Every structure is written in structure tokens, then in C-alpha cells.
């Protein structure tokens, strides 16, 4: 496997699991980790199949070139509409609080709908900014790369809807990992760190410098 783009990467020949999802994304997995792929290409992208080789190209022209020496198993499954991840108590409450106080996400923000359903699952919050443009908001307790990828997929899909486009994204969390912040910034997604206690109206007793 070779990746050609802003960076280059190479995976030597080995037994791999290739996953092609309905949204067009493709990921390459090994047997030594729980979930994170060795490499992947996020949608929108196109898959070009030829004997012994797959070429996956995204809209920026970056390419994932996969050489197939042997196919051990080939299967396809329809998973249907994903009901989405059921959030834990704190995350669900954080979403509820932000829905009630959308100005915490940006000056002039107003709520359009909570759990706005799409073909690939619900967007946590659909809002409008001060100019009236739509904003998709993904809410997490701890913001990592997976959350940014999830929001990216929603934005790609919603951006095709003429009733919603143009649309931007906000990644809101109590804590955002540096790698997730870099990826979000690269994709034009704004990061917002939210204070759960402040949203609940809890005043901290300890003194702060600022």
C-alpha cells in the first residue's frame, strides 16, 4: 500500500483487512489494534478497481494505491441506517445545555434542531450563526480525531443539501486533543472548548488568575 499526497507512506505486503463503507471511505486494518486503521481515505473519494490494484483518490488529488496479491475473503453487508451512538449522561447533558445556550458556541448562534437526522446518523446540533448560515455542531466530552472525522462526514453530506448549504462545522468538547485540533483546523472546522460547570450555572469557589 502506498499513500501519495502532502505526505508519503508505505505499508509492506502483509495480510490486511480492507473496509469500504457506504459513504465511500476506505480503511486498511491490521490484527494488532482495536479500532484505528493503519491508513484510510475519508470521503468524498472515488475507488478505481483494476486487476491486482485499487486506486482511491480524494478531491484534493491525494491517492491511496493498494496492491492485491491474494484475496482470502470477499463479502458485502448492508448495515442500514445507523441509529447513532448513545451518549453517556455527561455528554448527553452537555448537548442539552448547549442546545439551550447556543451563544456559548458563538456570538449570535441560534438553535435550529437537536439530533438533526442525516442518512449516516444524527448531527448533535444544527444551528445558525449571526449571519444566518447553517452550522453543524458535534458535541463530545473529550474531543479526539474520531469526532472530527465524524463531523467531517456530516458536513460533506449536509453540504450537498441546497436547503442547508453552505454549512460550516463546530467541534465542541470539554477537552480537545491537540491532534484533533490540528485536523479540525485543517478541514476548516472551528474548535470550541466548553465549560460544563459554567453551563450548569455552577460557580467555582477556587480563586483564578484570569
Coordinates of N, CA, C and O in Angstrom, one line a residue, residues 24-159:
X24 N -18.3 5.9 1.0 CA -17.2 6.0 0.1 C -15.8 5.9 0.7 O -14.8 5.8 0.0
X25 N -15.8 5.9 2.1 CA -14.5 5.9 2.7 C -13.9 4.4 2.7 O -14.6 3.5 2.5
X26 N -12.6 4.4 2.8 CA -11.9 3.1 2.8 C -10.8 3.1 3.9 O -10.2 4.1 4.1
X27 N -10.7 2.0 4.6 CA -9.7 1.9 5.6 C -9.0 0.6 5.6 O -9.5 -0.4 5.2
X28 N -7.7 0.6 6.0 CA -6.9 -0.6 6.0 C -6.5 -0.9 7.4 O -5.9 -0.1 8.1
X29 N -6.8 -2.2 7.8 CA -6.6 -2.6 9.2 C -5.6 -3.7 9.3 O -5.5 -4.6 8.4
X30 N -4.9 -3.8 10.5 CA -4.1 -5.0 10.8 C -4.8 -5.7 12.0 O -5.8 -5.2 12.5
X31 N -4.2 -6.7 12.5 CA -4.7 -7.5 13.6 C -4.2 -7.2 14.9 O -4.4 -7.9 15.9
X32 N -3.5 -6.0 15.0 CA -2.8 -5.7 16.3 C -3.3 -4.5 17.0 O -2.7 -4.0 17.9
X33 N -4.5 -4.0 16.6 CA -5.1 -2.9 17.3 C -6.6 -3.0 17.3 O -7.2 -3.7 16.5
X34 N -7.2 -2.2 18.2 CA -8.6 -2.4 18.5 C -9.5 -1.8 17.4 O -10.4 -2.4 16.9
X35 N -9.1 -0.6 16.9 CA -10.1 0.1 16.0 C -9.4 1.0 15.0 O -9.9 1.2 13.9
X36 N -8.2 1.6 15.3 CA -7.7 2.6 14.5 C -7.0 1.9 13.3 O -6.2 1.0 13.4
X37 N -7.3 2.3 12.0 CA -6.7 1.7 10.9 C -5.3 2.2 10.7 O -4.8 3.2 11.2
X38 N -4.6 1.4 9.9 CA -3.2 1.7 9.6 C -3.1 2.9 8.6 O -2.3 3.7 8.7
X39 N -4.1 2.9 7.7 CA -4.3 4.1 6.8 C -5.7 4.1 6.3 O -6.4 3.1 6.4
X40 N -6.1 5.3 5.8 CA -7.5 5.4 5.4 C -7.6 6.6 4.4 O -6.7 7.4 4.3
X41 N -8.8 6.6 3.8 CA -9.1 7.8 2.9 C -10.6 8.1 3.2 O -11.5 7.3 3.1
X42 N -10.8 9.4 3.7 CA -12.1 9.8 4.0 C -12.9 10.3 2.8 O -12.3 10.7 1.8
X43 N -14.2 10.2 2.8 CA -15.0 10.7 1.7 C -14.9 12.3 1.7 O -14.6 12.9 2.7
X44 N -15.2 12.9 0.5 CA -15.6 12.2 -0.7 C -14.3 11.7 -1.5 O -13.3 12.4 -1.5
X45 N -14.4 10.5 -2.0 CA -13.3 9.9 -2.7 C -13.9 8.9 -3.7 O -15.0 8.5 -3.6
X46 N -13.1 8.5 -4.7 CA -13.5 7.5 -5.6 C -12.6 6.3 -5.6 O -11.4 6.5 -5.5
X47 N -13.2 5.2 -5.8 CA -12.4 3.9 -5.9 C -12.3 3.4 -7.3 O -13.4 3.2 -7.9
X48 N -11.1 3.2 -7.8 CA -10.9 2.7 -9.2 C -10.3 1.3 -9.0 O -9.2 1.2 -8.5
X49 N -11.0 0.3 -9.5 CA -10.6 -1.1 -9.4 C -10.0 -1.5 -10.7 O -10.6 -1.4 -11.8
X50 N -8.8 -2.2 -10.6 CA -8.2 -2.8 -11.8 C -7.6 -4.1 -11.3 O -7.4 -4.3 -10.1
X51 N -7.3 -5.1 -12.2 CA -6.7 -6.3 -11.7 C -5.5 -6.2 -10.9 O -4.5 -5.6 -11.3
X52 N -5.6 -6.6 -9.6 CA -4.4 -6.6 -8.7 C -4.1 -5.2 -8.1 O -3.2 -5.1 -7.3
X53 N -4.9 -4.2 -8.3 CA -4.6 -2.9 -7.7 C -5.9 -2.1 -7.6 O -6.8 -2.1 -8.4
X54 N -6.0 -1.4 -6.4 CA -7.1 -0.4 -6.2 C -6.4 1.0 -6.1 O -5.4 1.1 -5.4
X55 N -7.1 2.0 -6.7 CA -6.7 3.3 -6.6 C -7.8 4.1 -5.9 O -8.9 4.1 -6.4
X56 N -7.5 4.7 -4.8 CA -8.5 5.5 -4.1 C -8.0 7.0 -4.1 O -6.9 7.3 -3.6
X57 N -8.8 7.9 -4.7 CA -8.4 9.3 -4.9 C -9.4 10.2 -4.3 O -10.6 10.0 -4.6
X58 N -9.0 11.2 -3.5 CA -9.9 12.1 -2.9 C -10.0 13.4 -3.8 O -9.3 13.5 -4.8
X59 N -10.8 14.4 -3.4 CA -11.0 15.6 -4.2 C -9.8 16.5 -4.3 O -9.7 17.3 -5.2
X60 N -8.8 16.3 -3.3 CA -7.6 17.0 -3.4 C -6.5 16.4 -4.3 O -5.4 16.9 -4.4
X61 N -6.8 15.2 -4.9 CA -5.9 14.5 -5.7 C -4.9 13.6 -5.0 O -4.1 13.0 -5.6
X62 N -5.1 13.5 -3.7 CA -4.3 12.5 -2.9 C -4.7 11.1 -3.2 O -5.9 10.8 -3.4
X63 N -3.8 10.2 -3.2 CA -4.1 8.8 -3.7 C -3.6 7.8 -2.7 O -2.5 7.9 -2.1
X64 N -4.5 6.8 -2.5 CA -4.1 5.6 -1.8 C -4.1 4.4 -2.8 O -5.1 4.1 -3.4
X65 N -2.9 3.9 -3.0 CA -2.7 2.8 -4.0 C -2.5 1.5 -3.3 O -1.6 1.3 -2.6
X66 N -3.5 0.5 -3.5 CA -3.5 -0.7 -2.8 C -3.2 -1.9 -3.7 O -4.0 -2.1 -4.7
X67 N -2.1 -2.6 -3.5 CA -1.8 -3.7 -4.4 C -2.4 -5.0 -3.7 O -2.1 -5.3 -2.5
X68 N -3.1 -5.8 -4.5 CA -3.7 -7.0 -4.0 C -3.0 -8.2 -4.6 O -3.1 -8.5 -5.8
X69 N -2.3 -8.9 -3.7 CA -1.6 -10.2 -4.2 C -2.5 -11.4 -4.1 O -2.5 -12.3 -5.0
X70 N -3.4 -11.4 -3.1 CA -4.3 -12.5 -2.9 C -5.5 -12.1 -2.1 O -5.4 -11.3 -1.2
X71 N -6.7 -12.5 -2.5 CA -7.9 -12.2 -1.8 C -8.4 -13.5 -1.0 O -8.7 -14.5 -1.6
X72 N -8.3 -13.4 0.3 CA -8.7 -14.5 1.2 C -10.2 -14.6 1.4 O -10.7 -15.7 1.6
X73 N -10.9 -13.5 1.4 CA -12.3 -13.5 1.7 C -12.9 -12.1 1.2 O -12.3 -11.1 1.4
X74 N -14.0 -12.2 0.5 CA -14.6 -11.0 -0.1 C -16.1 -11.1 0.2 O -16.8 -12.0 -0.2
X75 N -16.6 -10.2 1.0 CA -18.0 -10.2 1.4 C -18.6 -8.8 1.5 O -17.8 -7.8 1.7
X76 N -19.9 -8.6 1.4 CA -20.6 -7.3 1.4 C -21.8 -7.5 2.3 O -22.5 -8.4 2.2
X77 N -22.0 -6.4 3.2 CA -23.2 -6.5 4.1 C -23.8 -5.1 4.1 O -23.1 -4.1 4.1
X78 N -25.2 -5.0 4.0 CA -25.9 -3.8 4.2 C -26.2 -3.6 5.7 O -26.9 -4.4 6.3
X79 N -25.7 -2.5 6.2 CA -25.9 -2.3 7.7 C -27.2 -1.5 8.0 O -27.6 -1.4 9.1
X80 N -27.7 -0.8 7.0 CA -28.9 0.0 7.2 C -28.5 1.3 7.8 O -27.4 1.7 8.0
X81 N -29.6 2.1 8.3 CA -29.4 3.4 8.9 C -28.8 3.2 10.3 O -29.4 2.4 11.1
X82 N -27.8 3.9 10.6 CA -27.1 3.8 11.9 C -27.9 4.7 12.9 O -28.1 5.9 12.6
X83 N -28.4 4.1 14.0 CA -29.1 5.0 15.0 C -28.3 6.0 15.7 O -28.8 6.8 16.4
X84 N -26.9 5.8 15.5 CA -26.0 6.8 16.2 C -25.6 6.2 17.6 O -26.2 5.3 18.1
X85 N -24.6 6.8 18.1 CA -24.0 6.4 19.4 C -24.9 7.0 20.5 O -25.2 8.2 20.5
X86 N -25.3 6.2 21.5 CA -26.0 6.7 22.6 C -25.0 7.3 23.6 O -24.1 6.6 24.1
X87 N -25.2 8.5 23.8 CA -24.2 9.3 24.7 C -24.4 9.0 26.1 O -25.5 8.6 26.6
X88 N -23.3 9.1 26.9 CA -23.4 8.9 28.3 C -24.1 10.1 29.0 O -24.4 11.1 28.3
X89 N -24.3 10.1 30.3 CA -25.0 11.1 30.9 C -24.4 12.5 30.8 O -25.2 13.4 30.5
X90 N -23.1 12.6 31.0 CA -22.5 13.9 30.9 C -22.6 14.5 29.5 O -22.9 15.6 29.3
X91 N -22.2 13.6 28.5 CA -22.2 14.1 27.1 C -23.6 14.5 26.6 O -23.8 15.5 26.0
X92 N -24.6 13.7 27.0 CA -26.0 14.0 26.6 C -26.4 15.3 27.3 O -27.1 16.1 26.6
X93 N -26.1 15.5 28.5 CA -26.4 16.7 29.2 C -25.7 17.9 28.7 O -26.3 19.0 28.6
X94 N -24.5 17.7 28.3 CA -23.7 18.8 27.7 C -24.4 19.3 26.4 O -24.5 20.5 26.1
X95 N -24.8 18.3 25.6 CA -25.6 18.6 24.3 C -26.8 19.4 24.7 O -27.2 20.4 24.0
X96 N -27.6 18.9 25.7 CA -28.8 19.6 26.1 C -28.5 21.0 26.5 O -29.3 22.0 26.2
X97 N -27.5 21.2 27.3 CA -27.1 22.6 27.8 C -26.8 23.5 26.6 O -27.1 24.7 26.6
X98 N -26.0 23.0 25.7 CA -25.6 23.8 24.5 C -26.8 24.1 23.6 O -26.8 25.2 23.0
X99 N -27.7 23.2 23.6 CA -28.9 23.5 22.8 C -29.7 24.6 23.4 O -30.3 25.4 22.7
X100 N -29.7 24.7 24.8 CA -30.4 25.7 25.5 C -29.7 27.1 25.5 O -30.3 28.1 25.7
X101 N -28.3 27.0 25.3 CA -27.5 28.2 25.3 C -26.5 28.1 24.1 O -25.3 28.1 24.2
X102 N -27.1 28.2 22.9 CA -26.2 28.2 21.7 C -25.2 29.3 21.6 O -24.2 29.1 20.9
X103 N -25.4 30.4 22.3 CA -24.5 31.5 22.3 C -23.1 31.1 22.8 O -22.1 31.8 22.6
X104 N -23.1 30.0 23.6 CA -21.8 29.5 24.1 C -20.9 29.0 23.0 O -19.7 28.8 23.2
X105 N -21.5 28.7 21.8 CA -20.8 28.2 20.7 C -20.3 29.3 19.8 O -19.3 29.1 19.0
X106 N -20.9 30.5 19.9 CA -20.5 31.6 19.1 C -21.5 32.8 19.2 O -22.7 32.5 19.5
X107 N -21.1 34.0 19.1 CA -21.9 35.1 19.2 C -23.0 35.1 18.1 O -22.7 34.9 16.9
X108 N -24.3 35.2 18.6 CA -25.4 35.3 17.6 C -25.9 33.9 17.2 O -26.8 33.8 16.3
X109 N -25.3 32.8 17.7 CA -25.8 31.5 17.4 C -27.2 31.2 17.9 O -27.6 31.6 19.0
X110 N -28.0 30.6 17.0 CA -29.4 30.2 17.4 C -29.5 28.7 17.0 O -28.9 28.2 16.1
X111 N -30.3 28.0 17.8 CA -30.6 26.6 17.5 C -31.6 26.4 16.5 O -32.7 27.0 16.5
X112 N -31.4 25.5 15.5 CA -32.4 25.1 14.6 C -33.0 23.8 15.0 O -34.2 23.6 15.1
X113 N -32.2 22.8 15.4 CA -32.7 21.5 15.8 C -31.6 20.7 16.5 O -30.5 20.7 16.1
X114 N -32.1 19.9 17.5 CA -31.2 18.9 18.1 C -31.4 17.6 17.3 O -32.4 17.3 16.8
X115 N -30.3 16.8 17.3 CA -30.3 15.5 16.7 C -30.9 15.6 15.3 O -31.8 14.9 14.9
X116 N -30.3 16.4 14.5 CA -30.8 16.6 13.1 C -30.4 15.3 12.3 O -29.2 15.1 12.1
X117 N -31.3 14.6 11.8 CA -31.1 13.3 11.2 C -30.5 13.4 9.8 O -31.0 14.3 9.0
X118 N -29.5 12.6 9.5 CA -29.0 12.5 8.1 C -29.0 11.0 7.8 O -29.3 10.2 8.6
X119 N -28.6 10.7 6.5 CA -28.5 9.3 6.1 C -27.5 8.5 6.8 O -27.6 7.3 6.8
X120 N -26.5 9.2 7.5 CA -25.5 8.4 8.2 C -25.5 8.6 9.7 O -24.6 8.3 10.4
X121 N -26.6 9.2 10.2 CA -26.8 9.4 11.6 C -27.1 10.8 11.9 O -27.1 11.7 11.1
X122 N -27.4 11.1 13.2 CA -27.9 12.4 13.6 C -26.7 13.3 13.9 O -25.8 13.0 14.6
X123 N -26.8 14.6 13.5 CA -25.9 15.6 13.9 C -26.4 16.2 15.2 O -27.6 16.4 15.4
X124 N -25.5 16.3 16.2 CA -25.9 16.7 17.5 C -26.7 18.0 17.6 O -27.8 18.0 18.1
X125 N -26.2 19.0 17.0 CA -26.9 20.3 16.9 C -26.8 20.9 15.5 O -25.7 21.0 15.0
X126 N -27.9 21.4 15.0 CA -27.9 22.2 13.8 C -28.3 23.6 14.2 O -29.3 23.8 14.7
X127 N -27.4 24.5 13.9 CA -27.6 25.9 14.4 C -27.4 26.9 13.2 O -27.1 26.4 12.1
X128 N -27.7 28.1 13.5 CA -27.4 29.2 12.5 C -26.5 30.2 13.2 O -26.6 30.4 14.5
X129 N -25.5 30.7 12.5 CA -24.6 31.7 13.1 C -25.2 33.1 13.0 O -26.4 33.3 12.5
X130 N -24.5 34.1 13.3 CA -25.0 35.5 13.3 C -25.4 36.0 11.9 O -26.2 36.9 11.8
X131 N -24.8 35.4 10.9 CA -25.2 35.8 9.5 C -26.4 35.0 9.0 O -26.8 35.2 7.8
X132 N -26.8 34.0 9.7 CA -27.9 33.2 9.3 C -27.5 31.9 8.6 O -28.3 31.1 8.2
X133 N -26.2 31.7 8.4 CA -25.7 30.5 7.8 C -25.8 29.3 8.7 O -25.6 29.4 9.9
X134 N -26.0 28.1 8.2 CA -26.1 26.9 9.0 C -24.7 26.5 9.5 O -23.7 26.6 8.9
X135 N -24.7 25.9 10.7 CA -23.6 25.4 11.4 C -23.9 24.0 12.0 O -24.9 23.9 12.7
X136 N -23.1 23.0 11.7 CA -23.3 21.6 12.3 C -22.3 21.5 13.5 O -21.2 21.9 13.3
X137 N -22.9 21.1 14.6 CA -22.1 21.1 15.8 C -22.0 19.6 16.3 O -23.1 19.0 16.5
X138 N -20.8 19.1 16.5 CA -20.6 17.8 17.1 C -20.1 18.0 18.6 O -19.2 18.8 18.8
X139 N -20.8 17.4 19.5 CA -20.5 17.6 20.9 C -19.9 16.4 21.5 O -20.4 15.2 21.4
X140 N -18.8 16.5 22.2 CA -18.1 15.4 22.9 C -17.6 15.9 24.3 O -17.5 17.1 24.5
X141 N -17.5 14.9 25.1 CA -16.8 15.2 26.4 C -15.3 15.5 26.1 O -14.7 16.5 26.6
X142 N -14.7 14.5 25.5 CA -13.3 14.6 25.1 C -13.2 14.5 23.6 O -13.5 13.5 23.0
X143 N -12.7 15.5 23.0 CA -12.6 15.6 21.5 C -11.4 15.0 21.0 O -10.3 15.4 21.3
X144 N -11.6 13.9 20.2 CA -10.4 13.3 19.5 C -10.6 13.2 18.0 O -11.6 13.8 17.5
X145 N -9.7 12.6 17.3 CA -9.7 12.6 15.9 C -11.0 11.9 15.3 O -11.5 12.4 14.3
X146 N -11.5 10.9 16.0 CA -12.7 10.2 15.5 C -13.8 11.2 15.5 O -14.7 11.1 14.5
X147 N -13.9 12.0 16.4 CA -15.0 13.0 16.5 C -14.9 14.0 15.3 O -16.0 14.4 14.7
X148 N -13.7 14.4 15.0 CA -13.5 15.3 13.8 C -13.9 14.6 12.5 O -14.6 15.2 11.6
X149 N -13.5 13.3 12.4 CA -13.9 12.5 11.2 C -15.4 12.4 11.1 O -15.9 12.5 10.0
X150 N -16.0 12.2 12.2 CA -17.5 12.1 12.2 C -18.2 13.4 11.7 O -19.0 13.3 10.9
X151 N -17.7 14.5 12.2 CA -18.3 15.8 11.8 C -18.0 16.0 10.4 O -18.8 16.6 9.7
X152 N -16.8 15.7 9.9 CA -16.4 15.9 8.5 C -17.4 15.1 7.6 O -17.8 15.7 6.6
X153 N -17.8 13.9 8.0 CA -18.7 13.2 7.1 C -20.1 13.9 7.1 O -20.7 13.9 6.0
X154 N -20.5 14.4 8.2 CA -21.8 15.1 8.3 C -21.8 16.3 7.4 O -22.7 16.6 6.7
X155 N -20.7 17.1 7.5 CA -20.5 18.3 6.7 C -20.5 18.0 5.2 O -21.1 18.8 4.4
X156 N -19.8 16.9 4.8 CA -19.8 16.6 3.4 C -21.2 16.3 2.9 O -21.6 16.7 1.8
X157 N -22.0 15.6 3.7 CA -23.4 15.2 3.3 C -24.3 16.4 3.3 O -25.0 16.6 2.4
X158 N -24.3 17.2 4.4 CA -25.2 18.3 4.5 C -24.9 19.4 3.5 O -25.7 20.1 3.1
X159 N -23.6 19.5 3.1 CA -23.2 20.5 2.1 C -23.8 20.2 0.7 O -23.7 21.1 -0.1

